[in-house]
């Protein structure tokens, strides 16, 4: 990678990591499921300029339901319940470990030795973080965040099974991200009405001031659309093995920004467990001698959907 590309990769990881703090900051007074509906309604506007992906509608709907609706509905709810943004960013990285497991079951992809080691390290790290969680986050918030990671992992496998997803190289996996977002707003709004209630939605609309607006513009516009456009360009110019590890900066940025801006300093157990988890993710992503067969899967789409934190 050139120095310019390394700076761009660090910039994207920083945007994606800071995203968690922005979500927490903008969601004050806004029901989380309603906030998810608003975010993806904004993302969906990009279908006007982004071509439809070369994927079946079944794939588009599957990615939308699991990678977008399921992941972010659970993530936003976990943060609303009190899970610190930095810890949420960290726990969400479990999607890498879970993707390997889901792919082994659904696609019969035999994991490499490094992936097995990475899964083991990641599981240990998750256990340490969960048992040593600090702050006022209830166990339910931790469980919901891990379920968000599982939903993301299932979405990864759905996207991976689809193979090439974009009509033009420059759009990469962004086309699937944008078009699958069409699936999210109405179901998210329906879940909000059912779970949070019409009164909460009305209160959220009334409270939708400049902070939620800026948060939505950041998460939908900067992180999703601009971030993915830059990341796709990096994948087009460089080997995925050179680009993907930069994503591991995202939880580090999230935890650091949460500590500086929100005073949410992770305790010793969270720090140690997080380091083990990140190490496991790094090992699982490390190139090995034996690789999975690439015939059906687009390298660009697989790499992006496996680790690119649309999260955020």
Short mmCIF file of C-alpha atoms in Angstrom, two decimals:
data_model
loop_
_atom_site.label_atom_id
_atom_site.label_comp_id
_atom_site.label_asym_id
_atom_site.label_seq_id
_atom_site.Cartn_x
_atom_site.Cartn_y
_atom_site.Cartn_z
CA UNK A 1 0.00 0.00 0.00
CA UNK A 2 1.15 3.53 -0.70
CA UNK A 3 1.39 6.05 2.11
CA UNK A 4 -1.70 7.79 0.73
CA UNK A 5 -3.71 4.57 0.80
CA UNK A 6 -2.55 3.82 4.35
CA UNK A 7 -3.73 7.26 5.43
CA UNK A 8 -7.09 6.66 3.71
CA UNK A 9 -7.44 3.27 5.41
CA UNK A 10 -6.70 4.84 8.78
CA UNK A 11 -9.22 7.61 8.03
CA UNK A 12 -11.99 5.11 7.22
CA UNK A 13 -11.25 3.05 10.34
CA UNK A 14 -11.33 6.23 12.41
CA UNK A 15 -14.69 7.28 10.94
CA UNK A 16 -16.14 3.83 11.57
CA UNK A 17 -14.80 3.72 15.13
CA UNK A 18 -16.04 7.20 16.05
CA UNK A 19 -19.41 6.18 14.62
CA UNK A 20 -20.34 4.37 17.85
CA UNK A 21 -19.90 7.49 19.95
CA UNK A 22 -21.92 9.51 17.42
CA UNK A 23 -24.77 6.97 17.62
CA UNK A 24 -24.86 7.22 21.41
CA UNK A 25 -24.62 11.01 21.29
CA UNK A 26 -27.43 11.43 18.76
CA UNK A 27 -29.83 8.84 20.16
CA UNK A 28 -30.53 10.73 23.39
CA UNK A 29 -34.33 10.92 23.63
CA UNK A 30 -34.85 9.01 20.36
CA UNK A 31 -36.21 5.42 20.43
CA UNK A 32 -33.45 3.17 19.05
CA UNK A 33 -35.57 1.25 16.54
CA UNK A 34 -37.08 4.47 15.22
CA UNK A 35 -33.54 5.88 14.92
CA UNK A 36 -32.52 2.85 12.85
CA UNK A 37 -35.48 3.44 10.52
CA UNK A 38 -34.45 7.06 9.98
CA UNK A 39 -30.80 6.17 9.35
CA UNK A 40 -31.55 3.62 6.64
CA UNK A 41 -34.20 5.79 5.04
CA UNK A 42 -31.39 8.28 4.42
CA UNK A 43 -29.03 5.57 3.10
CA UNK A 44 -31.78 4.30 0.78
CA UNK A 45 -31.92 7.68 -0.97
CA UNK A 46 -28.65 6.73 -2.69
CA UNK A 47 -30.47 4.19 -4.91
CA UNK A 48 -31.07 7.16 -7.19
CA UNK A 49 -27.37 7.24 -8.14
CA UNK A 50 -26.04 3.77 -7.22
CA UNK A 51 -26.85 0.98 -9.74
CA UNK A 52 -28.67 -2.12 -8.55
CA UNK A 53 -26.28 -4.95 -7.56
CA UNK A 54 -25.93 -8.06 -9.68
CA UNK A 55 -27.67 -10.18 -7.10
CA UNK A 56 -31.12 -11.71 -6.76
CA UNK A 57 -33.76 -9.89 -4.78
CA UNK A 58 -33.63 -12.82 -2.36
CA UNK A 59 -30.00 -11.95 -1.63
CA UNK A 60 -30.73 -8.23 -1.36
CA UNK A 61 -33.57 -8.88 1.09
CA UNK A 62 -31.48 -11.38 3.07
CA UNK A 63 -28.60 -8.95 3.45
CA UNK A 64 -31.01 -6.17 4.38
CA UNK A 65 -32.74 -8.26 7.04
CA UNK A 66 -29.62 -9.66 8.71
CA UNK A 67 -26.70 -7.32 7.97
CA UNK A 68 -28.72 -4.12 8.28
CA UNK A 69 -32.02 -4.50 10.14
CA UNK A 70 -31.03 -7.26 12.54
CA UNK A 71 -27.56 -5.97 13.26
CA UNK A 72 -28.41 -2.33 13.84
CA UNK A 73 -31.75 -2.83 15.57
CA UNK A 74 -29.97 -5.01 18.15
CA UNK A 75 -26.89 -2.76 18.32
CA UNK A 76 -28.84 0.48 18.79
CA UNK A 77 -31.03 -1.17 21.42
CA UNK A 78 -28.00 -2.45 23.32
CA UNK A 79 -26.49 1.05 23.38
CA UNK A 80 -29.83 2.53 24.46
CA UNK A 81 -29.87 0.02 27.34
CA UNK A 82 -26.55 1.37 28.57
CA UNK A 83 -23.79 -0.52 26.77
CA UNK A 84 -20.81 1.79 26.36
CA UNK A 85 -20.08 2.65 22.70
CA UNK A 86 -16.47 1.50 22.98
CA UNK A 87 -17.45 -1.89 24.39
CA UNK A 88 -20.21 -2.19 21.77
CA UNK A 89 -17.65 -1.62 18.99
CA UNK A 90 -15.43 -4.25 20.55
CA UNK A 91 -18.12 -6.89 21.02
CA UNK A 92 -19.38 -6.35 17.49
CA UNK A 93 -16.01 -7.59 16.20
CA UNK A 94 -17.21 -11.04 17.25
CA UNK A 95 -18.88 -11.07 13.83
CA UNK A 96 -15.56 -12.18 12.32
CA UNK A 97 -15.42 -15.22 14.60
CA UNK A 98 -19.13 -15.93 14.12
CA UNK A 99 -18.87 -15.58 10.33
CA UNK A 100 -16.28 -18.35 10.25
CA UNK A 101 -18.57 -20.59 12.30
CA UNK A 102 -21.71 -19.80 10.30
CA UNK A 103 -19.86 -20.29 7.00
CA UNK A 104 -18.59 -23.65 8.22
CA UNK A 105 -22.17 -24.74 8.93
CA UNK A 106 -24.00 -23.13 6.01
CA UNK A 107 -21.39 -23.21 3.24
CA UNK A 108 -19.41 -26.23 4.45
CA UNK A 109 -16.25 -24.11 4.38
CA UNK A 110 -13.63 -25.86 6.44
CA UNK A 111 -11.78 -23.25 8.55
CA UNK A 112 -8.01 -23.03 8.32
CA UNK A 113 -5.78 -23.68 11.31
CA UNK A 114 -5.27 -19.95 11.82
CA UNK A 115 -9.02 -19.38 11.74
CA UNK A 116 -9.55 -22.07 14.38
CA UNK A 117 -6.92 -20.41 16.59
CA UNK A 118 -8.52 -17.02 15.94
CA UNK A 119 -11.97 -18.34 16.88
CA UNK A 120 -10.55 -19.75 20.10
CA UNK A 121 -8.83 -16.50 21.04
CA UNK A 122 -11.89 -14.48 20.12
CA UNK A 123 -14.15 -16.67 22.26
CA UNK A 124 -11.84 -16.31 25.25
CA UNK A 125 -11.68 -12.55 24.77
CA UNK A 126 -15.45 -12.28 24.54
CA UNK A 127 -15.83 -14.27 27.74
CA UNK A 128 -13.44 -12.01 29.60
CA UNK A 129 -15.18 -8.85 28.36
CA UNK A 130 -18.64 -10.19 29.18
CA UNK A 131 -17.70 -11.36 32.68
CA UNK A 132 -15.74 -8.23 33.51
CA UNK A 133 -18.05 -5.66 31.99
CA UNK A 134 -18.07 -2.36 33.80
CA UNK A 135 -20.39 0.61 34.01
CA UNK A 136 -24.13 0.20 34.32
CA UNK A 137 -24.64 -1.97 31.24
CA UNK A 138 -26.98 -4.87 32.05
CA UNK A 139 -26.24 -8.38 30.86
CA UNK A 140 -29.12 -8.03 28.38
CA UNK A 141 -27.29 -5.22 26.57
CA UNK A 142 -24.21 -7.42 26.16
CA UNK A 143 -26.33 -10.31 24.88
CA UNK A 144 -28.12 -8.06 22.38
CA UNK A 145 -24.81 -6.74 21.05
CA UNK A 146 -23.52 -10.28 20.56
CA UNK A 147 -26.78 -11.15 18.79
CA UNK A 148 -26.14 -8.11 16.56
CA UNK A 149 -22.74 -9.61 15.72
CA UNK A 150 -24.42 -12.93 14.92
CA UNK A 151 -26.96 -11.22 12.67
CA UNK A 152 -24.10 -9.46 10.87
CA UNK A 153 -22.31 -12.81 10.48
CA UNK A 154 -25.39 -14.39 8.89
CA UNK A 155 -25.63 -11.42 6.54
CA UNK A 156 -21.96 -11.91 5.65
CA UNK A 157 -22.64 -15.50 4.63
CA UNK A 158 -25.71 -14.51 2.60
CA UNK A 159 -23.62 -11.91 0.74
CA UNK A 160 -20.75 -14.35 0.30
CA UNK A 161 -23.02 -17.01 -1.19
CA UNK A 162 -24.25 -14.46 -3.74
CA UNK A 163 -20.83 -14.03 -5.34
CA UNK A 164 -20.18 -10.85 -7.43
CA UNK A 165 -22.64 -8.16 -6.41
CA UNK A 166 -21.84 -5.00 -8.35
CA UNK A 167 -22.42 -3.93 -11.97
CA UNK A 168 -19.36 -1.68 -11.95
CA UNK A 169 -16.09 -2.22 -10.12
CA UNK A 170 -15.98 1.27 -8.68
CA UNK A 171 -19.17 0.70 -6.70
CA UNK A 172 -18.01 -2.56 -5.17
CA UNK A 173 -20.13 -3.87 -2.32
CA UNK A 174 -21.57 -0.37 -1.85
CA UNK A 175 -24.34 -1.22 -4.33
CA UNK A 176 -25.53 -4.13 -2.19
CA UNK A 177 -25.28 -1.98 0.95
CA UNK A 178 -27.40 0.77 -0.56
CA UNK A 179 -30.07 -1.38 -2.20
CA UNK A 180 -30.42 -3.70 0.79
CA UNK A 181 -31.11 -0.64 2.93
CA UNK A 182 -34.50 -0.40 1.19
CA UNK A 183 -35.53 -3.41 3.28
CA UNK A 184 -34.92 -1.68 6.62
CA UNK A 185 -37.04 1.48 7.19
CA UNK A 186 -40.60 0.06 7.16
CA UNK A 187 -39.86 -3.09 9.23
CA UNK A 188 -37.81 -1.03 11.68
CA UNK A 189 -40.65 1.48 11.97
CA UNK A 190 -43.12 -1.37 12.49
CA UNK A 191 -40.97 -2.90 15.21
CA UNK A 192 -40.64 0.51 16.82
CA UNK A 193 -44.42 0.93 16.88
CA UNK A 194 -44.88 -2.58 18.28
CA UNK A 195 -42.10 -2.57 20.89
CA UNK A 196 -41.46 1.08 21.71
CA UNK A 197 -45.01 2.27 21.09
CA UNK A 198 -46.60 5.09 19.06
CA UNK A 199 -46.17 7.52 21.96
CA UNK A 200 -42.41 6.91 22.00
CA UNK A 201 -42.24 7.48 18.25
CA UNK A 202 -44.18 10.73 18.59
CA UNK A 203 -41.85 11.83 21.39
CA UNK A 204 -38.85 10.88 19.26
CA UNK A 205 -40.11 12.95 16.33
CA UNK A 206 -40.60 15.90 18.66
CA UNK A 207 -37.09 15.45 20.07
CA UNK A 208 -35.46 15.07 16.64
CA UNK A 209 -33.31 18.19 16.82
CA UNK A 210 -29.90 19.07 15.46
CA UNK A 211 -28.05 16.34 17.38
CA UNK A 212 -30.01 13.41 15.90
CA UNK A 213 -29.84 15.07 12.49
CA UNK A 214 -26.05 15.41 12.61
CA UNK A 215 -25.74 11.87 13.96
CA UNK A 216 -27.84 10.51 11.10
CA UNK A 217 -25.89 12.45 8.49
CA UNK A 218 -22.65 11.13 9.94
CA UNK A 219 -23.72 7.47 10.22
CA UNK A 220 -25.65 7.30 6.94
CA UNK A 221 -23.73 9.74 4.77
CA UNK A 222 -20.14 9.83 5.97
CA UNK A 223 -19.69 6.33 7.43
CA UNK A 224 -21.84 4.28 5.08
CA UNK A 225 -21.69 6.03 1.72
CA UNK A 226 -18.36 7.92 1.81
CA UNK A 227 -16.63 5.32 3.99
CA UNK A 228 -17.61 2.42 1.74
CA UNK A 229 -16.68 4.36 -1.41
CA UNK A 230 -13.15 4.95 -0.05
CA UNK A 231 -12.84 1.39 1.23
CA UNK A 232 -13.93 -0.07 -2.13
CA UNK A 233 -11.27 2.03 -3.82
CA UNK A 234 -8.62 0.70 -1.44
CA UNK A 235 -9.68 -2.89 -2.16
CA UNK A 236 -9.54 -2.21 -5.90
CA UNK A 237 -5.94 -0.93 -5.67
CA UNK A 238 -4.51 -3.25 -3.04
CA UNK A 239 -4.65 -6.84 -1.82
CA UNK A 240 -7.48 -7.36 0.66
CA UNK A 241 -4.94 -8.80 3.13
CA UNK A 242 -3.24 -5.39 3.17
CA UNK A 243 -6.46 -3.40 3.61
CA UNK A 244 -8.59 -5.52 5.94
CA UNK A 245 -6.36 -5.38 9.07
CA UNK A 246 -6.79 -1.60 9.20
CA UNK A 247 -10.43 -2.18 10.17
CA UNK A 248 -9.19 -3.43 13.56
CA UNK A 249 -8.42 0.20 14.39
CA UNK A 250 -12.17 0.90 14.59
CA UNK A 251 -12.83 -0.56 18.08
CA UNK A 252 -9.63 1.07 19.33
CA UNK A 253 -10.84 4.46 18.07
CA UNK A 254 -14.31 3.83 19.53
CA UNK A 255 -12.93 3.01 22.98
CA UNK A 256 -10.47 5.91 22.93
CA UNK A 257 -13.07 8.46 21.81
CA UNK A 258 -15.60 7.15 24.36
CA UNK A 259 -12.98 7.53 27.09
CA UNK A 260 -12.02 11.08 26.05
CA UNK A 261 -15.46 12.47 25.16
CA UNK A 262 -17.78 10.49 27.41
CA UNK A 263 -15.48 9.60 30.30
CA UNK A 264 -16.15 5.89 29.69
CA UNK A 265 -12.82 4.31 30.54
CA UNK A 266 -12.77 0.50 30.15
CA UNK A 267 -11.79 -1.47 33.21
CA UNK A 268 -8.87 -3.91 33.34
CA UNK A 269 -10.93 -6.97 32.38
CA UNK A 270 -12.52 -5.18 29.43
CA UNK A 271 -9.10 -4.01 28.24
CA UNK A 272 -7.50 -7.43 28.54
CA UNK A 273 -10.48 -9.24 27.02
CA UNK A 274 -10.67 -6.70 24.21
CA UNK A 275 -6.99 -7.15 23.41
CA UNK A 276 -7.45 -10.94 23.24
CA UNK A 277 -10.54 -10.55 21.05
CA UNK A 278 -8.78 -8.20 18.62
CA UNK A 279 -5.81 -10.59 18.51
CA UNK A 280 -8.19 -13.41 17.65
CA UNK A 281 -9.78 -11.38 14.86
CA UNK A 282 -6.33 -10.49 13.52
CA UNK A 283 -5.21 -14.13 13.53
CA UNK A 284 -8.46 -15.26 11.89
CA UNK A 285 -7.93 -12.72 9.10
CA UNK A 286 -4.24 -13.53 8.60
CA UNK A 287 -3.49 -15.14 5.21
CA UNK A 288 -2.73 -18.84 5.51
CA UNK A 289 -1.18 -21.38 3.21
CA UNK A 290 -4.51 -22.98 2.35
CA UNK A 291 -7.25 -20.76 1.05
CA UNK A 292 -10.92 -21.36 0.40
CA UNK A 293 -11.90 -21.93 -3.21
CA UNK A 294 -12.48 -18.50 -4.82
CA UNK A 295 -14.57 -19.67 -7.76
CA UNK A 296 -18.01 -18.59 -6.59
CA UNK A 297 -17.15 -15.65 -4.39
CA UNK A 298 -16.02 -12.16 -5.31
CA UNK A 299 -12.79 -11.41 -3.33
CA UNK A 300 -13.76 -7.78 -2.94
CA UNK A 301 -17.27 -8.49 -1.68
CA UNK A 302 -16.16 -11.28 0.65
CA UNK A 303 -13.46 -9.20 2.27
CA UNK A 304 -15.66 -6.17 2.72
CA UNK A 305 -18.66 -7.99 4.11
CA UNK A 306 -16.56 -10.08 6.44
CA UNK A 307 -14.98 -7.22 8.34
CA UNK A 308 -16.17 -3.84 7.09
CA UNK A 309 -18.01 -2.37 10.06
CA UNK A 310 -21.06 -0.89 8.49
CA UNK A 311 -21.68 -0.10 12.00
CA UNK A 312 -21.14 0.81 13.05
#
